[in-house]
């Protein structure tokens, strides 16, 4: 199963080149996961990717390249741990880059996915080569779920 979250960069000329946003992921919102949770014995992260959805949410945007980090956290205000970094993604519609992720952090994420209430937080840092930068990108997490052995 896959989970996607969309993040926005809204950076004026005076802002930092990096913007960070943290969003909640409740796996119980995924019908397939919710319907089969009692049968799932293991969840494993298989792929992390970033894709530019809208390269220019404001006409003043001049950013051409994006990079950043993806992190996970157990709580909305909790300490985030780095899942992976990405670099030099052209800020153009549909531009995608797979993220090489940290295996230890992926194991932590798998535990959070299985632990009730099956909620964790995905944090993305979007950095750009120039400001102003106004664009949206999504982070896709692809998981493998394995059935419990009864």
mmCIF file of C-alpha atoms in Angstrom, residues 11-127:
data_model
loop_
_atom_site.group_PDB
_atom_site.id
_atom_site.type_symbol
_atom_site.label_atom_id
_atom_site.label_comp_id
_atom_site.label_asym_id
_atom_site.label_seq_id
_atom_site.Cartn_x
_atom_site.Cartn_y
_atom_site.Cartn_z
ATOM 1 C CA UNK A 11 9.133 31.456 0.390
ATOM 2 C CA UNK A 12 9.324 35.162 -0.324
ATOM 3 C CA UNK A 13 12.600 36.847 -1.275
ATOM 4 C CA UNK A 14 13.279 37.549 2.431
ATOM 5 C CA UNK A 15 12.633 33.985 3.643
ATOM 6 C CA UNK A 16 15.076 31.144 4.187
ATOM 7 C CA UNK A 17 15.811 28.929 1.185
ATOM 8 C CA UNK A 18 14.348 25.982 3.157
ATOM 9 C CA UNK A 19 10.782 25.513 4.389
ATOM 10 C CA UNK A 20 9.647 22.657 6.656
ATOM 11 C CA UNK A 21 6.158 21.247 7.116
ATOM 12 C CA UNK A 22 4.927 18.314 9.245
ATOM 13 C CA UNK A 23 1.744 16.412 8.413
ATOM 14 C CA UNK A 24 -0.109 13.647 10.232
ATOM 15 C CA UNK A 25 -0.514 10.225 8.655
ATOM 16 C CA UNK A 26 -3.262 8.086 10.109
ATOM 17 C CA UNK A 27 -3.049 4.663 8.495
ATOM 18 C CA UNK A 28 -6.608 3.935 9.604
ATOM 19 C CA UNK A 29 -7.663 6.465 6.918
ATOM 20 C CA UNK A 30 -6.398 3.943 4.329
ATOM 21 C CA UNK A 31 -9.333 1.575 3.773
ATOM 22 C CA UNK A 32 -7.130 -1.347 2.742
ATOM 23 C CA UNK A 33 -4.985 -1.014 5.858
ATOM 24 C CA UNK A 34 -7.957 -0.465 8.187
ATOM 25 C CA UNK A 35 -9.910 -3.427 6.776
ATOM 26 C CA UNK A 36 -6.939 -5.789 7.104
ATOM 27 C CA UNK A 37 -5.097 -4.443 10.162
ATOM 28 C CA UNK A 38 -5.928 -7.450 12.325
ATOM 29 C CA UNK A 39 -4.286 -9.740 9.737
ATOM 30 C CA UNK A 40 -1.089 -7.693 9.258
ATOM 31 C CA UNK A 41 1.932 -9.029 11.107
ATOM 32 C CA UNK A 42 4.667 -6.958 9.488
ATOM 33 C CA UNK A 43 4.948 -3.685 7.585
ATOM 34 C CA UNK A 44 8.072 -2.847 5.631
ATOM 35 C CA UNK A 45 8.964 0.382 3.838
ATOM 36 C CA UNK A 46 9.872 -0.378 0.235
ATOM 37 C CA UNK A 47 10.095 3.007 -1.508
ATOM 38 C CA UNK A 48 10.215 6.735 -0.767
ATOM 39 C CA UNK A 49 9.820 9.219 -3.597
ATOM 40 C CA UNK A 50 9.332 12.953 -4.013
ATOM 41 C CA UNK A 51 7.377 14.418 -6.950
ATOM 42 C CA UNK A 52 6.783 18.055 -7.906
ATOM 43 C CA UNK A 53 3.019 18.535 -8.205
ATOM 44 C CA UNK A 54 2.761 22.247 -9.027
ATOM 45 C CA UNK A 55 5.982 24.093 -9.898
ATOM 46 C CA UNK A 56 4.521 27.573 -9.603
ATOM 47 C CA UNK A 57 1.716 28.259 -7.130
ATOM 48 C CA UNK A 58 2.515 31.986 -7.406
ATOM 49 C CA UNK A 59 3.601 33.914 -10.520
ATOM 50 C CA UNK A 60 6.573 35.443 -8.674
ATOM 51 C CA UNK A 61 8.268 32.053 -8.146
ATOM 52 C CA UNK A 62 11.738 31.797 -9.712
ATOM 53 C CA UNK A 63 13.034 28.566 -8.131
ATOM 54 C CA UNK A 64 14.328 25.995 -10.621
ATOM 55 C CA UNK A 65 15.828 23.220 -8.430
ATOM 56 C CA UNK A 66 14.673 21.671 -5.175
ATOM 57 C CA UNK A 67 16.314 19.495 -2.556
ATOM 58 C CA UNK A 68 15.621 18.597 1.032
ATOM 59 C CA UNK A 69 15.004 15.992 3.693
ATOM 60 C CA UNK A 70 12.203 13.664 4.721
ATOM 61 C CA UNK A 71 11.801 12.841 8.399
ATOM 62 C CA UNK A 72 9.356 10.936 10.576
ATOM 63 C CA UNK A 73 8.129 11.615 14.093
ATOM 64 C CA UNK A 74 5.906 9.817 16.571
ATOM 65 C CA UNK A 75 4.138 13.003 17.711
ATOM 66 C CA UNK A 76 3.116 16.351 16.252
ATOM 67 C CA UNK A 77 5.668 18.124 18.430
ATOM 68 C CA UNK A 78 8.050 15.193 18.898
ATOM 69 C CA UNK A 79 11.649 14.796 17.797
ATOM 70 C CA UNK A 80 11.888 13.929 14.093
ATOM 71 C CA UNK A 81 14.400 11.431 12.751
ATOM 72 C CA UNK A 82 15.778 11.615 9.234
ATOM 73 C CA UNK A 83 14.454 9.064 6.785
ATOM 74 C CA UNK A 84 16.383 10.332 3.760
ATOM 75 C CA UNK A 85 17.527 13.265 1.668
ATOM 76 C CA UNK A 86 16.932 14.244 -1.937
ATOM 77 C CA UNK A 87 18.761 16.639 -4.181
ATOM 78 C CA UNK A 88 18.486 18.535 -7.414
ATOM 79 C CA UNK A 89 14.913 17.775 -8.394
ATOM 80 C CA UNK A 90 13.891 20.131 -11.217
ATOM 81 C CA UNK A 91 10.907 22.179 -10.051
ATOM 82 C CA UNK A 92 8.783 21.118 -13.014
ATOM 83 C CA UNK A 93 5.439 19.301 -13.052
ATOM 84 C CA UNK A 94 5.900 15.560 -12.595
ATOM 85 C CA UNK A 95 9.613 15.718 -11.828
ATOM 86 C CA UNK A 96 10.282 12.733 -9.543
ATOM 87 C CA UNK A 97 13.202 11.415 -7.543
ATOM 88 C CA UNK A 98 13.477 8.244 -5.481
ATOM 89 C CA UNK A 99 14.980 8.796 -2.046
ATOM 90 C CA UNK A 100 17.564 6.400 -0.667
ATOM 91 C CA UNK A 101 16.292 5.903 2.874
ATOM 92 C CA UNK A 102 17.929 4.955 6.146
ATOM 93 C CA UNK A 103 17.148 1.314 7.028
ATOM 94 C CA UNK A 104 17.141 1.915 10.805
ATOM 95 C CA UNK A 105 14.688 4.801 10.466
ATOM 96 C CA UNK A 106 12.583 2.678 8.102
ATOM 97 C CA UNK A 107 12.381 -0.011 10.808
ATOM 98 C CA UNK A 108 11.219 2.633 13.308
ATOM 99 C CA UNK A 109 8.590 3.752 10.788
ATOM 100 C CA UNK A 110 7.407 0.150 10.361
ATOM 101 C CA UNK A 111 6.956 -0.155 14.126
ATOM 102 C CA UNK A 112 4.992 3.114 14.249
ATOM 103 C CA UNK A 113 2.787 1.880 11.406
ATOM 104 C CA UNK A 114 1.836 -1.273 13.312
ATOM 105 C CA UNK A 115 1.576 0.247 16.786
ATOM 106 C CA UNK A 116 -1.880 1.463 17.786
ATOM 107 C CA UNK A 117 -3.214 4.091 17.018
ATOM 108 C CA UNK A 118 -1.302 3.591 13.698
ATOM 109 C CA UNK A 119 -0.449 7.294 13.445
ATOM 110 C CA UNK A 120 2.861 8.990 12.706
ATOM 111 C CA UNK A 121 4.019 12.315 11.326
ATOM 112 C CA UNK A 122 5.805 12.908 8.048
ATOM 113 C CA UNK A 123 8.002 15.978 7.896
ATOM 114 C CA UNK A 124 9.409 17.316 4.641
ATOM 115 C CA UNK A 125 11.957 20.046 4.182
ATOM 116 C CA UNK A 126 11.791 21.718 0.784
ATOM 117 C CA UNK A 127 14.819 23.785 -0.142
#
